[in-house]
XYZ file of C-alpha atoms in Angstrom:
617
model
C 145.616 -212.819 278.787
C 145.428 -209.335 279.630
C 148.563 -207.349 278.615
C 150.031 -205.292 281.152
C 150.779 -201.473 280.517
C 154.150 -201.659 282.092
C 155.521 -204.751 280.134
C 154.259 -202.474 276.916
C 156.639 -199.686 278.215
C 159.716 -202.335 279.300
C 158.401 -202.330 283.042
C 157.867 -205.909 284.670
C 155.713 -206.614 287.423
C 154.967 -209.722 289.367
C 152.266 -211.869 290.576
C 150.761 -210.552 287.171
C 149.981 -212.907 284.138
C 149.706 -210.996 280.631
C 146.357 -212.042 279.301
C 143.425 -211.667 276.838
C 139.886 -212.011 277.581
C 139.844 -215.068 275.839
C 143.119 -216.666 277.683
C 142.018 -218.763 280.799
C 142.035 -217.337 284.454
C 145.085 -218.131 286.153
C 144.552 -219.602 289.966
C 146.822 -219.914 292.726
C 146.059 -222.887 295.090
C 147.109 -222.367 298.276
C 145.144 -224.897 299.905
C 146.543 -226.896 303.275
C 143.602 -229.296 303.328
C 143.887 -231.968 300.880
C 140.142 -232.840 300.359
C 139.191 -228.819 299.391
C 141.833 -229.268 297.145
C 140.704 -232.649 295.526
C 137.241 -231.039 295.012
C 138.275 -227.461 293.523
C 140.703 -229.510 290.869
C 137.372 -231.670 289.739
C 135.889 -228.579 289.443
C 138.543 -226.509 287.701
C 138.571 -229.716 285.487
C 135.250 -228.933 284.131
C 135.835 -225.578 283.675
C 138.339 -224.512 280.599
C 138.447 -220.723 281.511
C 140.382 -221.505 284.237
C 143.938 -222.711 285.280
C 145.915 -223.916 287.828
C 149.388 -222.777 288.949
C 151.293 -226.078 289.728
C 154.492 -226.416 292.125
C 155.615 -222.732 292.024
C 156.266 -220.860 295.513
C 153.621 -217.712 295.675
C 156.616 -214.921 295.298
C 157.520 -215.894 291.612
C 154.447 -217.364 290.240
C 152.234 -215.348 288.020
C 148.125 -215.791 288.785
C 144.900 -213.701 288.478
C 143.679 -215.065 291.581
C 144.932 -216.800 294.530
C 142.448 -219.278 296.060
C 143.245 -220.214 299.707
C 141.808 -222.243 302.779
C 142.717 -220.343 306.621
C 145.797 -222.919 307.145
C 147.938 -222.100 303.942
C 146.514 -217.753 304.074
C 147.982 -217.688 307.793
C 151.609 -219.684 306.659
C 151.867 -217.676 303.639
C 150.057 -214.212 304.812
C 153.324 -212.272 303.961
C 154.136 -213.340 300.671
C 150.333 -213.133 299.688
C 150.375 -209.408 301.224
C 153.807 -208.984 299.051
C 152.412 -209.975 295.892
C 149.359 -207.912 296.293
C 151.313 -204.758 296.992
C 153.611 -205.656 293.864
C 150.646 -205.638 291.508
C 149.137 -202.512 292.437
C 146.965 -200.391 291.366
C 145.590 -203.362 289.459
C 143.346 -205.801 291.604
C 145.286 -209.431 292.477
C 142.021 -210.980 294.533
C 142.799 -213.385 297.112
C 139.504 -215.743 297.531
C 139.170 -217.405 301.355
C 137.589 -220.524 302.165
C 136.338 -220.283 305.440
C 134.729 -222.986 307.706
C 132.789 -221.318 310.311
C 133.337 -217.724 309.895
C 131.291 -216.367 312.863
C 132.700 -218.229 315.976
C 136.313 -219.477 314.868
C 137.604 -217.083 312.635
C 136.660 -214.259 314.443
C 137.668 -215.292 317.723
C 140.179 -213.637 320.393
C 142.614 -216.220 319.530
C 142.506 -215.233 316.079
C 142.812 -211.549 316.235
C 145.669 -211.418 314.682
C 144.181 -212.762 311.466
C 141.943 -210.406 311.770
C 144.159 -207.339 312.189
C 147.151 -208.456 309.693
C 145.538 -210.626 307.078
C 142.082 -210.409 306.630
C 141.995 -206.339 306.521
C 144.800 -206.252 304.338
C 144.955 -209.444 302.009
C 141.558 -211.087 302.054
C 138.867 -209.547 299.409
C 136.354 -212.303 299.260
C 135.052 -215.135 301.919
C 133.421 -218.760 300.359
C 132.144 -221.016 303.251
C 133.168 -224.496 302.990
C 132.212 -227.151 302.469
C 132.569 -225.776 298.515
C 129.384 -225.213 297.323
C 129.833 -225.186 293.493
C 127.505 -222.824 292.102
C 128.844 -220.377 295.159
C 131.954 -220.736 293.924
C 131.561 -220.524 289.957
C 129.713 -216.970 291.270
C 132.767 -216.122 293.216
C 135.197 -216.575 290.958
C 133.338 -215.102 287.669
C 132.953 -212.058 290.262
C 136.765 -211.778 290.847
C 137.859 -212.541 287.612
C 135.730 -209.337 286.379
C 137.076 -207.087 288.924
C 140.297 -208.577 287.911
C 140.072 -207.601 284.295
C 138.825 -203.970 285.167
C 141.244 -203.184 287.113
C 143.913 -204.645 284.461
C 142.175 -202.405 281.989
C 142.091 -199.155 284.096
C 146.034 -199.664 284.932
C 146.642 -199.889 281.608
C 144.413 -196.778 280.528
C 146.169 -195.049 283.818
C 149.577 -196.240 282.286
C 149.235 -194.804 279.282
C 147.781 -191.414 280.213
C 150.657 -191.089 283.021
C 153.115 -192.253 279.934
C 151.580 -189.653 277.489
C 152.089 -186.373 280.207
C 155.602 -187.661 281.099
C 155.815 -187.323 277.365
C 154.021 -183.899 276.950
C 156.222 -182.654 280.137
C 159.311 -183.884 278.546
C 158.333 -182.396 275.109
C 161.085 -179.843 273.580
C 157.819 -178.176 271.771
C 155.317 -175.425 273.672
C 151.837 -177.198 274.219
C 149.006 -175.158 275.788
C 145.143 -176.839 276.283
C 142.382 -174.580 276.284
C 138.526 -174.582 276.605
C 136.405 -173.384 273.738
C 136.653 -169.713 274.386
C 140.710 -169.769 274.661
C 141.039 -169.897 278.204
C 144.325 -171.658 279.154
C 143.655 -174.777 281.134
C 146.956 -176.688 281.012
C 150.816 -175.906 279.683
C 154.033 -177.585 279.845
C 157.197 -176.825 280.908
C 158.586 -176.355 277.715
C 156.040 -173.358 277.118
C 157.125 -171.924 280.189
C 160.193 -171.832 278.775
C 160.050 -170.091 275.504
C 157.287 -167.583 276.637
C 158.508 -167.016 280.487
C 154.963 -167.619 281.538
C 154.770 -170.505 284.790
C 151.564 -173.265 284.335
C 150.213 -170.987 287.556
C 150.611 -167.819 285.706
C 149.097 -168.929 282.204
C 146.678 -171.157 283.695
C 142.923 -169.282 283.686
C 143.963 -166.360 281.595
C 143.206 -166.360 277.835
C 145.679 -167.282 275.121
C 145.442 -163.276 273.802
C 148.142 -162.310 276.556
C 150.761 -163.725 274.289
C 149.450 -161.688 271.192
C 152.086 -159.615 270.197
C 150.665 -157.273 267.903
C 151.790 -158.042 264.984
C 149.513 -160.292 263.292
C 145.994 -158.521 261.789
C 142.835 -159.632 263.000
C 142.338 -161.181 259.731
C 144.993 -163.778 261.020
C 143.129 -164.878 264.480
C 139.592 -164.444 262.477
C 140.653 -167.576 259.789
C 142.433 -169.201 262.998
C 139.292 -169.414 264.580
C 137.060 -170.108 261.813
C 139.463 -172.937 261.036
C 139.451 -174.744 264.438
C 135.943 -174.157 265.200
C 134.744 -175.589 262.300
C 136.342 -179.329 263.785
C 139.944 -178.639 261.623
C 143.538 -178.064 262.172
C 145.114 -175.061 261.618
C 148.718 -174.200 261.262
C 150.889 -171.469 260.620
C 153.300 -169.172 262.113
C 152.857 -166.492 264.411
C 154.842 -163.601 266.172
C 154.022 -164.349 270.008
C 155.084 -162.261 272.886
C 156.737 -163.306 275.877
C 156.257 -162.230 279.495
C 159.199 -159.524 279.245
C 157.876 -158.415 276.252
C 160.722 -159.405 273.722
C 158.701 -161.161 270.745
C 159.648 -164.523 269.611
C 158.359 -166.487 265.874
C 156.018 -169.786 266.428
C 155.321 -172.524 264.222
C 151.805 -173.393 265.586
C 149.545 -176.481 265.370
C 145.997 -175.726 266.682
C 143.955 -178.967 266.758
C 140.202 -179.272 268.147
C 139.266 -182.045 270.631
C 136.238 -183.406 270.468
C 134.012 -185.828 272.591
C 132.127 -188.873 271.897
C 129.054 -186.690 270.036
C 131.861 -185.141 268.138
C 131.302 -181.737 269.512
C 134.361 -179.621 270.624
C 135.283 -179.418 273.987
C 139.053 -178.039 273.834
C 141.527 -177.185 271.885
C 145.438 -178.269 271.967
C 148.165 -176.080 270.421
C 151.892 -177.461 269.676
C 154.498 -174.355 269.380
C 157.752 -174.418 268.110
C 160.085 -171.514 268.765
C 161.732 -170.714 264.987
C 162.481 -167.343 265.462
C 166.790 -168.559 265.351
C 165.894 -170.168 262.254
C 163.652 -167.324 260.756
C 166.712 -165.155 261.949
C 169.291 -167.491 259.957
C 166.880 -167.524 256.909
C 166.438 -163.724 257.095
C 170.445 -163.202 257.418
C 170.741 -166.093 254.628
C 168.754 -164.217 252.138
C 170.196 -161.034 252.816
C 173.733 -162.925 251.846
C 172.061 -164.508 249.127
C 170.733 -161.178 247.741
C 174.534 -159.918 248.104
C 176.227 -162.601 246.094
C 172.975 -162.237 243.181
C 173.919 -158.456 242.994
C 177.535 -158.821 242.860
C 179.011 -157.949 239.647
C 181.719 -160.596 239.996
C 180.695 -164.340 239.427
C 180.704 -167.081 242.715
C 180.006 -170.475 242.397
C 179.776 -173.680 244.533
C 180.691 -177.069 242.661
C 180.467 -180.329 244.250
C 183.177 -182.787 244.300
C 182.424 -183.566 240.448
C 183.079 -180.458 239.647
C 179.412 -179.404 239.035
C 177.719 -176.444 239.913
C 175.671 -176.255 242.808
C 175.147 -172.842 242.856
C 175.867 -169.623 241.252
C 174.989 -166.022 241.206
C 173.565 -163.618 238.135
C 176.729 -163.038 237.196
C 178.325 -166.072 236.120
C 174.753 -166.232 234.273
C 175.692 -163.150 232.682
C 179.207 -164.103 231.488
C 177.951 -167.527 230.922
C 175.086 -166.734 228.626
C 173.089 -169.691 230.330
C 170.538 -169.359 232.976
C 171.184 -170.743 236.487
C 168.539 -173.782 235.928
C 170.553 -174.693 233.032
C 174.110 -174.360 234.611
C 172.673 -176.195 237.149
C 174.787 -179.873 237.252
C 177.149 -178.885 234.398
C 180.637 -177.677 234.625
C 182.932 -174.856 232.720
C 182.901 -177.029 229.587
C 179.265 -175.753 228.842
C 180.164 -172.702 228.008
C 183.633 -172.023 228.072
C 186.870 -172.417 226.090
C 188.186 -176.014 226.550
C 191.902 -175.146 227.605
C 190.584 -172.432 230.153
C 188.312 -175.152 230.847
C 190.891 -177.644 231.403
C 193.423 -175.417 233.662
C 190.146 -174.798 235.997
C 189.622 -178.514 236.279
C 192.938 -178.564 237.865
C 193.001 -175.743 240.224
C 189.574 -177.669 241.521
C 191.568 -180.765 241.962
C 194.282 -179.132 243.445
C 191.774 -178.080 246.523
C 189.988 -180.980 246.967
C 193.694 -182.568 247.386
C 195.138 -180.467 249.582
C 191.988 -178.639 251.198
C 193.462 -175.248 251.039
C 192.744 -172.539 248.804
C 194.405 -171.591 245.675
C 194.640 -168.417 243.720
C 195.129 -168.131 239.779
C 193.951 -165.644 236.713
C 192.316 -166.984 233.662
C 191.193 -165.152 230.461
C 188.532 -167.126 229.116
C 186.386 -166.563 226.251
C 182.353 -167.586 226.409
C 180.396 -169.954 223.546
C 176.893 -168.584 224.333
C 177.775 -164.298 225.860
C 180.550 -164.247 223.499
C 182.495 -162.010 225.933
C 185.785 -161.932 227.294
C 187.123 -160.989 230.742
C 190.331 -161.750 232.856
C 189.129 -162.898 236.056
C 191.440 -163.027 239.066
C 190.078 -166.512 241.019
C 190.510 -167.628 244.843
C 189.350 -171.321 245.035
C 188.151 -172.566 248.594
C 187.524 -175.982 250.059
C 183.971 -176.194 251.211
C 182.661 -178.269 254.268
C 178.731 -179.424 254.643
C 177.503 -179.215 258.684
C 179.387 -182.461 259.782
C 182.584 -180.967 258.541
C 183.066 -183.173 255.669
C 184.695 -181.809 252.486
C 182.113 -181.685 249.540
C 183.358 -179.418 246.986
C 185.057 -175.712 246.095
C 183.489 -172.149 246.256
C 185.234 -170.187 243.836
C 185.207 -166.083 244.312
C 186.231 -164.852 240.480
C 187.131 -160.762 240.685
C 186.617 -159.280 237.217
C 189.733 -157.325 236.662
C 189.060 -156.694 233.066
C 189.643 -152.794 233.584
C 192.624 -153.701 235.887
C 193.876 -155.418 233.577
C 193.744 -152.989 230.375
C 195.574 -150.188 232.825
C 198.344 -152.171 233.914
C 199.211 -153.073 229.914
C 198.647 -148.633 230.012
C 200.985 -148.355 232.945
C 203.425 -150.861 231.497
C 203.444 -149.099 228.622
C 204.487 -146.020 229.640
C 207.026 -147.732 232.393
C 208.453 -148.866 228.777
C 208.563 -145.278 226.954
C 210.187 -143.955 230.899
C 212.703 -146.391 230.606
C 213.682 -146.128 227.031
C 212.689 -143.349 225.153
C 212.954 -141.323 227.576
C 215.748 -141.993 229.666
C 217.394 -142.431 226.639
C 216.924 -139.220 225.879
C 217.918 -137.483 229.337
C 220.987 -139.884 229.243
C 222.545 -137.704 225.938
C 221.006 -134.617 227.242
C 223.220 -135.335 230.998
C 226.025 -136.791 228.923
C 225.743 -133.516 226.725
C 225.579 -131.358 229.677
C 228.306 -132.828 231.525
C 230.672 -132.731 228.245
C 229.826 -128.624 228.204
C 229.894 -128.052 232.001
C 233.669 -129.457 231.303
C 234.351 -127.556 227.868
C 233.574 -123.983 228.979
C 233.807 -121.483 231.688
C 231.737 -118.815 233.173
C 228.086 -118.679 232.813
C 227.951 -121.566 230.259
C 229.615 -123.951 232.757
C 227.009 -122.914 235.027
C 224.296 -123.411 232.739
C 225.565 -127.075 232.023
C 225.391 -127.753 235.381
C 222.099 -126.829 235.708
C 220.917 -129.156 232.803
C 222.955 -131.754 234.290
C 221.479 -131.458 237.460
C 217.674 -131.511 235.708
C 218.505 -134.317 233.898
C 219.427 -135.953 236.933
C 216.478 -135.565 238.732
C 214.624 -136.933 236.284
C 216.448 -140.153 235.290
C 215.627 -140.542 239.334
C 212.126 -139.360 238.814
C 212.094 -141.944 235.676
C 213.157 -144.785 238.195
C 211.126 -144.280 240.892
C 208.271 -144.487 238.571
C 209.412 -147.695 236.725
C 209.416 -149.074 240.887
C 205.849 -147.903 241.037
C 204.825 -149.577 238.004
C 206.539 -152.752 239.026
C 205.023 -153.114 241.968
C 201.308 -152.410 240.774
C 201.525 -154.605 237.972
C 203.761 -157.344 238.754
C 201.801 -160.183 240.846
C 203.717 -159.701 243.873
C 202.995 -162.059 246.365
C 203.580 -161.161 250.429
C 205.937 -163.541 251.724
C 208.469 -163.963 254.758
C 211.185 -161.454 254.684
C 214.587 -161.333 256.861
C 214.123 -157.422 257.711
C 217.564 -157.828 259.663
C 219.635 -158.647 256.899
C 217.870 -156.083 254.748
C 218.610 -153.291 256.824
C 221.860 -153.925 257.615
C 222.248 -153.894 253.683
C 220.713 -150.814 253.295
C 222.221 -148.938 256.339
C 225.882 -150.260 255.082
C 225.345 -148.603 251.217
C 224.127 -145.441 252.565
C 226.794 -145.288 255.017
C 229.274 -145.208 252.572
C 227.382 -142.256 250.541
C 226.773 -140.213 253.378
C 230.151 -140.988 255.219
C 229.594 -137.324 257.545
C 226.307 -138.446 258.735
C 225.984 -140.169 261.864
C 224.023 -143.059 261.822
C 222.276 -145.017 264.969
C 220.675 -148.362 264.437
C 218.836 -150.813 266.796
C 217.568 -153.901 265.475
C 216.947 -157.529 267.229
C 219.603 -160.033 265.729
C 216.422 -161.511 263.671
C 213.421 -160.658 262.603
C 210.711 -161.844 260.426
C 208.075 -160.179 258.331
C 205.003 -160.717 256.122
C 205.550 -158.054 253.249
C 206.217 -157.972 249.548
C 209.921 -158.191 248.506
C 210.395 -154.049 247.660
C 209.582 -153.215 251.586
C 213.478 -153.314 251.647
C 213.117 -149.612 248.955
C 210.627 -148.576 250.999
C 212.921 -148.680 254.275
C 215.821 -147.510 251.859
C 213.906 -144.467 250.345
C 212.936 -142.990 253.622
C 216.935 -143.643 255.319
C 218.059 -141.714 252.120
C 215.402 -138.749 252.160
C 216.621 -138.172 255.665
C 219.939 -137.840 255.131
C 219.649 -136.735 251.565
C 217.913 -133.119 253.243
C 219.307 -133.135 256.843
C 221.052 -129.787 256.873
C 222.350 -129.874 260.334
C 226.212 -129.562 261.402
C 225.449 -132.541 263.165
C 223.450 -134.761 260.814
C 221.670 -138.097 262.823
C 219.620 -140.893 261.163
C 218.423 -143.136 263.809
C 216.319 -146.476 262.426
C 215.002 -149.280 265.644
C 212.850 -151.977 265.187
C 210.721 -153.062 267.833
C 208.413 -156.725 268.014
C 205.594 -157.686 269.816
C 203.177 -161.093 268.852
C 201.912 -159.186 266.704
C 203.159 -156.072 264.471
C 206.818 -155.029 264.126
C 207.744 -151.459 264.179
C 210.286 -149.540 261.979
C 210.902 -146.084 263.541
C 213.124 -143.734 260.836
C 213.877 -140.836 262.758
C 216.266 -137.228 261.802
C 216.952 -134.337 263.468
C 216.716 -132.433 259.818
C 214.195 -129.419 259.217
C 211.155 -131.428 258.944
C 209.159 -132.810 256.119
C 206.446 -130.504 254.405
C 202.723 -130.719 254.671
C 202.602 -132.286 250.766
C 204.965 -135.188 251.422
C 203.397 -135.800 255.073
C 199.764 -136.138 253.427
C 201.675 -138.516 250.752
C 202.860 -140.511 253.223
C 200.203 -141.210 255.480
C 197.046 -141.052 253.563
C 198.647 -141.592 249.631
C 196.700 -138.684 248.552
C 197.376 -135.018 247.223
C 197.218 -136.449 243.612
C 195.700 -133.606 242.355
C 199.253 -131.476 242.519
C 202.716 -131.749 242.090
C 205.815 -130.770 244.750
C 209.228 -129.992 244.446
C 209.626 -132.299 247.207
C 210.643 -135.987 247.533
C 209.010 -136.314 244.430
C 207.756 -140.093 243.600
C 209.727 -141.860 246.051
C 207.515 -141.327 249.042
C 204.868 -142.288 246.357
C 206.805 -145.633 246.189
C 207.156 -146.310 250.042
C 203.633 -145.574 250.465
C 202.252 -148.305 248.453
C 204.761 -150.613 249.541
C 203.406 -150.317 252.678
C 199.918 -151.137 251.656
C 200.392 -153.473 249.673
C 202.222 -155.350 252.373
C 199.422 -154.750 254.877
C 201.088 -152.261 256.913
C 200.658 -148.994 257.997
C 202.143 -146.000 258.336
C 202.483 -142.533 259.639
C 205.066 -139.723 261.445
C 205.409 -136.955 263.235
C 207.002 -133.860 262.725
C 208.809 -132.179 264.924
C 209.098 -128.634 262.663
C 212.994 -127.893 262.979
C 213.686 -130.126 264.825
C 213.286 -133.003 262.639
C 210.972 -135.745 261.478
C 209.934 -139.516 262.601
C 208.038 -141.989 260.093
C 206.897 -145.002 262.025
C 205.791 -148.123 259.768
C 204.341 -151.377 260.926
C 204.372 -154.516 259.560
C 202.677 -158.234 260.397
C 204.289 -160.810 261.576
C 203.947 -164.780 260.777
C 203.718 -165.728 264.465
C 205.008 -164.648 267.863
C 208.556 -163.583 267.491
């Protein structure tokens, strides 16, 4: 049997048998008069290519033609006309056995036959009685025109199924002649290029050129697809506003029956977001390669993925060869062995983790101390799949913090040592003599003074450089009131004014509290007024709190100002505050905060620092 198109494509149709040219004909027998029906069974009896429909009402059977005497067409008219209409477009031929066609058939009586059945169901006539040959004719007649039109439904199936799937198609395809000329698009190249099927239809597929590509490009295009092959590539199009987009482009030739070309079809696919992502990708991949610090990517295993030039560098190995191994190809087994477990760690908990090794190399034979911050890392669907580690060589760093600590050690003991007999020597003159050698003592004591402070303040600096200091949540309520409560006792003339909320919470390192207690004391240490005032509020919002330190004192110079605010001015010395604005300047960056003032000449001074918060207080 002949198959049927629309089963194919999960469509069912009735009053339509699925058949093969080999399969017998199927015939309906809707015959009223018993001896036309004994004599068309004898006959179909003989005949193997045919078949009979047995005891099934005409609206559910399936047939290839329905054979009928007038009786049965005029008692069944409207399920014969129903199952006709249900199998177009193909042909379901209705064949009519008529007795005496010219006088009964078509008389006035029977006009209504003639109107509603024979115009619209009836395609052929037989005269009875059945004259055998006639009707071997007949039927080898309908069953061809049957066939035909089963075969042109099913071409007409499939060419209506293959442009529902060219119009549904997310890619750009154009059809032109042999010279270029657009004869068909879709709407999916209307929508990448702006150009409607009426606008590109007619004109020649140049109007998208964009300029870019040399003529050397179009000339191999051409030579390609003329010579009966497909060519692909990319190419920078141009769309109907004139913003330029990136195609990957099949061209393919179609060709006729002779084999010579009579179009051509191109497939587009707009890449230009992916060339964009590939462009921005390299550029990041060029980044990490020139880094001077290493970064790797290690899969759940632990092995590398990925690396850049300088892990290769450290690790004396090439990235081909690092390449599925781990840090126990080339590194020291205990530095190995701690890294193992910071990798765990992340995979456990999936959140980063930060830790310094000082490993030594088998192959380089260098050493570095490496400050590391670990990552979980996610594919596309969000799954975890490994660590990307971020390794900071602070080798230098390193070597001038040991410096730094070094001389925070000589400060503190050598000499402040020293300047502790030379104050206790002082003192012990200031109180033995009189006159001009008291003053003198004085004096010294004074100096030495200054610099045990000056000795202290440094040792803070030093401390907070080279200690790992981590930022963490700080009470800034209780600290002040500390702070305000010792100074108030020191500076018992001065009055103080403080406004602070009964809490509130900070991100900063531990020593903000000196910071906040340096600048309290430097404005009452040099307030000069009758009427000394120190006034310290605290302000929050969702996101930064505010310390405002204000005086009515005779202002701060230029040198200390510039300290504060931008941490420069290294390249001199003051008799001012000395180190301790120093201190509360890299306090306040290494907490993440900032801060400045303004100075209001005479009439004081008012330093204004700000500080993060862990979440809307």
């Amino acid at each position: 049997m002949t198959e049927s198109t629309d089963e194919v494509f999960g469509e069912s149709e009735s009053h339509q048998t699925d058949r093969s040219s080999s399969d017998p004909t199927v015939i309906y027998p809707l015959i009223a008069d018993s001896g036309n029906e004994r004599v068309l069974r004898e006959w179909l009896d003989a005949h193997e290519e045919y078949t009979l429909v047995e005891d099934e009402p005409v609206d559910e059977a399936l047939f290839d033609i329905c054979l009928a005497d007038q009786p049965a067409l005029i008692d069944h008219s409207e399920s014969i006309r129903a199952a006709k209409t249900a199998a177009k477009p193909a042909l379901l031929p209705v064949l009519l056995l008529v007795s005496d066609l010219d006088t009964d058939l078509l008389s006035t009586e029977h006009n209504e036959l003639v109107d509603n059945v024979l115009a619209t169901t009836v395609d052929e006539f037989i005269s009875l009685p059945i004259r055998k040959a006639e009707l071997e004719w007949r039927l080898h007649t309908l069953r061809q025109l049957r066939e035909q039109s089963l075969d042109l439904k099913t071409q007409n199936d499939k060419l209506r199924r293959f442009r529902r799937a060219i119009e549904a198609s997310g890619h750009g395809i154009i059809i032109t002649d042999t010279d270029g000329t657009i004869e068909y698009t879709n709407p999916a190249f209307e929508a990448t290029t702006g150009y409607s099927n009426q606008e590109a239809v007619g004109n020649n597929t140049n109007m998208l050129q964009s300029g870019k590509m040399n003529d050397s490009h179009y000339d191999q295009l051409w030579q390609t697809i003329s010579a009966g092959e497909t060519w692909h590539g990319e190419i920078v199009d141009q769309r109907k506003d004139g913003s330029q987009y990136i195609v990957d482009q099949t061209i393919a030739p179609i060709s006729d029956a002779s084999g010579e070309i009579t179009a051509y079809v191109a497939v587009q696919t707009d890449i230009t977001e992916r060339k964009q992502l590939e462009d921005r990708l390299k550029q990041h991949r060029d980044i990490v390669q020139r880094l001077d610090d290493p970064i790797m990517l290690q899969n759940e295993d632990g092995q590398f993925e990925l690396v850049n030039q300088a892990l290769c560098d450290f690790a004396g190995l090439s990235a081909e060869k690092l390449e599925g191994t781990d840090e126990y190809e080339f590194m020291d087994e205990p530095t190995a062995k701690f890294i193992h477990r910071q990798k765990k760690a992340v995979l456990w908990t999936e959140k980063p983790v930060t830790y310094s090794v000082t490993p030594t190399f088998e192959y380089s034979g260098k050493e570095a101390v490496f400050y590391t911050t670990r990552y979980p890392y996610y594919n596309e669907e969000s799954k975890l799949v490994g660590t990307l580690a971020i390794c900071r060589d602070v080798t230098d760093l390193d070597r001038r913090t040991r410096h730094l600590q070094v001389i925070d050690n000589i400060l503190r003991h050598n000499i402040r040592n020293k300047l502790t007999i030379i104050k206790g020597r002082g003192t012990q003159i200031q109180r033995d003599t009189n006159g001009e050698l008291t003053h003198a003592a004085a004096s010294i004591v004074e100096a030495a003074d200054d610099l045990l402070t000056t000795s202290e303040k440094s040792r803070q600096i030093t401390q907070v450089f080279s200690n790992d200091t981590n930022i963490t949540q700080i009470n800034l309520s209780d600290t002040i009131e500390r702070i305000i409560n010792n100074i108030k006792h020191r500076w018992p003339d001065i009055k103080f004014s403080v406004t602070i909320p009964d809490e509130v919470v900070v991100i900063a390192i531990p020593e903000i509290g000196d910071a906040i207690k340096e600048l309290v004391e430097n404005a009452a240490m040099h307030n000069d007024k009758e009427t000394s005032q120190v006034e310290l509020s605290v302000t929050v919002d969702n996101e930064v709190v505010e310390i405002q330190i204000s005086d009515n004192g005779p202002g701060m110079i230029a040198f200390d100002q510039e300290v504060l605010e931008s941490g420069t001015a290294i390249g001199e010395l003051s008799h001012g505050s000395g180190l301790g604005l120093w201190l509360v300047y890299w306090i306040v960056q290494q907490s993440n905060g900032t801060i400045n003032l303004t100075d209001q000449d005479s009439s004081g001074t008012t330093v204004n620092i700000k500080l993060p918060v862990p979440s809307a207080q």
